Amino acid sequence: MTGGARDHAMAGRLLPWSRADGGPCYLVGDGTGYVSRLADEIEDVQIDMADHLLGHAAELLAEHRVTSAELHYLARRLSESLRDVKRVAESRGARLTRRPPP
């Protein structure tokens, strides 16, 4: 996270979805509201989907007769999943650094 993204992260939680223009969405709050809980649920779904996709990728890549279209489709889904999981990691990492000491 660099520059403006770091500044935004300090202002609020990076959400697991994007604005219509593809930019990041942030939520300002204490992390106990409805949108925070919804974001937690969506992050969990994204991580589960990534896990299932990795299993599917391993099975597909073990096949000897895989078409280029199948590989292209797999690469697109893996790219989307990696982008989602990266956003979850950035969001959770930013929240860890902002927690007050015990």
PDB file of C-alpha atoms in Angstrom, residues 6-83:
ATOM      1  CA  ARG A   6      -2.316   4.313   2.735  1.00  0.00           C
ATOM      2  CA  ASP A   7      -3.980   7.632   3.556  1.00  0.00           C
ATOM      3  CA  HIS A   8      -7.418   6.207   2.721  1.00  0.00           C
ATOM      4  CA  ALA A   9      -6.742   3.070   4.740  1.00  0.00           C
ATOM      5  CA  MET A  10      -5.955   5.183   7.770  1.00  0.00           C
ATOM      6  CA  ALA A  11      -9.338   6.870   7.364  1.00  0.00           C
ATOM      7  CA  GLY A  12     -11.396   3.680   7.180  1.00  0.00           C
ATOM      8  CA  ARG A  13     -11.699   0.002   6.401  1.00  0.00           C
ATOM      9  CA  LEU A  14     -10.993  -1.167   2.865  1.00  0.00           C
ATOM     10  CA  LEU A  15     -14.117  -3.031   1.789  1.00  0.00           C
ATOM     11  CA  PRO A  16     -14.084  -6.244  -0.272  1.00  0.00           C
ATOM     12  CA  TRP A  17     -15.866  -4.607  -3.222  1.00  0.00           C
ATOM     13  CA  SER A  18     -15.091  -1.751  -5.589  1.00  0.00           C
ATOM     14  CA  ARG A  19     -16.859   1.401  -6.690  1.00  0.00           C
ATOM     15  CA  ALA A  20     -18.520   1.415 -10.108  1.00  0.00           C
ATOM     16  CA  ASP A  21     -15.373   3.013 -11.577  1.00  0.00           C
ATOM     17  CA  GLY A  22     -13.206   0.212 -10.132  1.00  0.00           C
ATOM     18  CA  GLY A  23     -11.777   2.320  -7.312  1.00  0.00           C
ATOM     19  CA  PRO A  24     -11.582   1.111  -3.722  1.00  0.00           C
ATOM     20  CA  CYS A  25     -14.411   1.560  -1.220  1.00  0.00           C
ATOM     21  CA  TYR A  26     -13.718   2.481   2.384  1.00  0.00           C
ATOM     22  CA  LEU A  27     -15.912   2.399   5.462  1.00  0.00           C
ATOM     23  CA  VAL A  28     -15.396   4.698   8.405  1.00  0.00           C
ATOM     24  CA  GLY A  29     -16.674   3.375  11.713  1.00  0.00           C
ATOM     25  CA  ASP A  30     -15.887   1.272  14.716  1.00  0.00           C
ATOM     26  CA  GLY A  31     -16.225  -2.045  12.874  1.00  0.00           C
ATOM     27  CA  THR A  32     -19.368  -3.200  14.664  1.00  0.00           C
ATOM     28  CA  GLY A  33     -22.096  -2.111  12.238  1.00  0.00           C
ATOM     29  CA  TYR A  34     -24.084  -3.899   9.570  1.00  0.00           C
ATOM     30  CA  VAL A  35     -21.754  -3.003   6.685  1.00  0.00           C
ATOM     31  CA  SER A  36     -18.711  -4.215   8.644  1.00  0.00           C
ATOM     32  CA  ARG A  37     -20.416  -7.541   9.356  1.00  0.00           C
ATOM     33  CA  LEU A  38     -21.462  -7.842   5.703  1.00  0.00           C
ATOM     34  CA  ALA A  39     -17.881  -7.116   4.610  1.00  0.00           C
ATOM     35  CA  ASP A  40     -16.607  -9.827   6.999  1.00  0.00           C
ATOM     36  CA  GLU A  41     -19.035 -12.337   5.484  1.00  0.00           C
ATOM     37  CA  ILE A  42     -18.069 -11.423   1.923  1.00  0.00           C
ATOM     38  CA  GLU A  43     -14.359 -11.690   2.765  1.00  0.00           C
ATOM     39  CA  ASP A  44     -14.970 -15.178   4.169  1.00  0.00           C
ATOM     40  CA  VAL A  45     -16.817 -16.177   0.988  1.00  0.00           C
ATOM     41  CA  GLN A  46     -13.992 -14.791  -1.178  1.00  0.00           C
ATOM     42  CA  ILE A  47     -11.376 -16.754   0.766  1.00  0.00           C
ATOM     43  CA  ASP A  48     -13.460 -19.959   0.551  1.00  0.00           C
ATOM     44  CA  MET A  49     -13.942 -19.440  -3.181  1.00  0.00           C
ATOM     45  CA  ALA A  50     -10.179 -18.996  -3.622  1.00  0.00           C
ATOM     46  CA  ASP A  51      -9.568 -22.251  -1.757  1.00  0.00           C
ATOM     47  CA  HIS A  52     -12.042 -24.144  -3.960  1.00  0.00           C
ATOM     48  CA  LEU A  53     -10.586 -22.568  -7.090  1.00  0.00           C
ATOM     49  CA  LEU A  54      -7.081 -23.673  -6.125  1.00  0.00           C
ATOM     50  CA  GLY A  55      -8.362 -27.230  -5.754  1.00  0.00           C
ATOM     51  CA  HIS A  56     -10.044 -27.021  -9.148  1.00  0.00           C
ATOM     52  CA  ALA A  57      -6.874 -25.597 -10.695  1.00  0.00           C
ATOM     53  CA  ALA A  58      -4.798 -28.491  -9.334  1.00  0.00           C
ATOM     54  CA  GLU A  59      -7.249 -31.013 -10.796  1.00  0.00           C
ATOM     55  CA  LEU A  60      -7.423 -29.263 -14.160  1.00  0.00           C
ATOM     56  CA  LEU A  61      -3.667 -28.884 -14.454  1.00  0.00           C
ATOM     57  CA  ALA A  62      -3.200 -32.586 -13.670  1.00  0.00           C
ATOM     58  CA  GLU A  63      -5.223 -33.404 -16.797  1.00  0.00           C
ATOM     59  CA  HIS A  64      -3.228 -34.078 -19.944  1.00  0.00           C
ATOM     60  CA  ARG A  65      -5.966 -32.970 -22.337  1.00  0.00           C
ATOM     61  CA  VAL A  66      -6.724 -29.403 -21.319  1.00  0.00           C
ATOM     62  CA  THR A  67      -7.707 -26.919 -24.002  1.00  0.00           C
ATOM     63  CA  SER A  68      -6.298 -23.435 -24.273  1.00  0.00           C
ATOM     64  CA  ALA A  69      -9.811 -22.084 -23.666  1.00  0.00           C
ATOM     65  CA  GLU A  70     -10.006 -23.999 -20.374  1.00  0.00           C
ATOM     66  CA  LEU A  71      -6.593 -22.700 -19.312  1.00  0.00           C
ATOM     67  CA  HIS A  72      -7.556 -19.163 -20.278  1.00  0.00           C
ATOM     68  CA  TYR A  73     -10.760 -19.416 -18.252  1.00  0.00           C
ATOM     69  CA  LEU A  74      -8.837 -20.806 -15.279  1.00  0.00           C
ATOM     70  CA  ALA A  75      -6.256 -18.017 -15.490  1.00  0.00           C
ATOM     71  CA  ARG A  76      -9.005 -15.372 -15.522  1.00  0.00           C
ATOM     72  CA  ARG A  77     -10.730 -16.867 -12.466  1.00  0.00           C
ATOM     73  CA  LEU A  78      -7.410 -17.238 -10.608  1.00  0.00           C
ATOM     74  CA  SER A  79      -6.576 -13.618 -11.383  1.00  0.00           C
ATOM     75  CA  GLU A  80      -9.948 -12.433 -10.062  1.00  0.00           C
ATOM     76  CA  SER A  81      -9.586 -14.559  -6.948  1.00  0.00           C
ATOM     77  CA  LEU A  82      -6.052 -13.352  -6.282  1.00  0.00           C
ATOM     78  CA  ARG A  83      -7.230  -9.734  -6.574  1.00  0.00           C
TER      79      ARG A  83
END
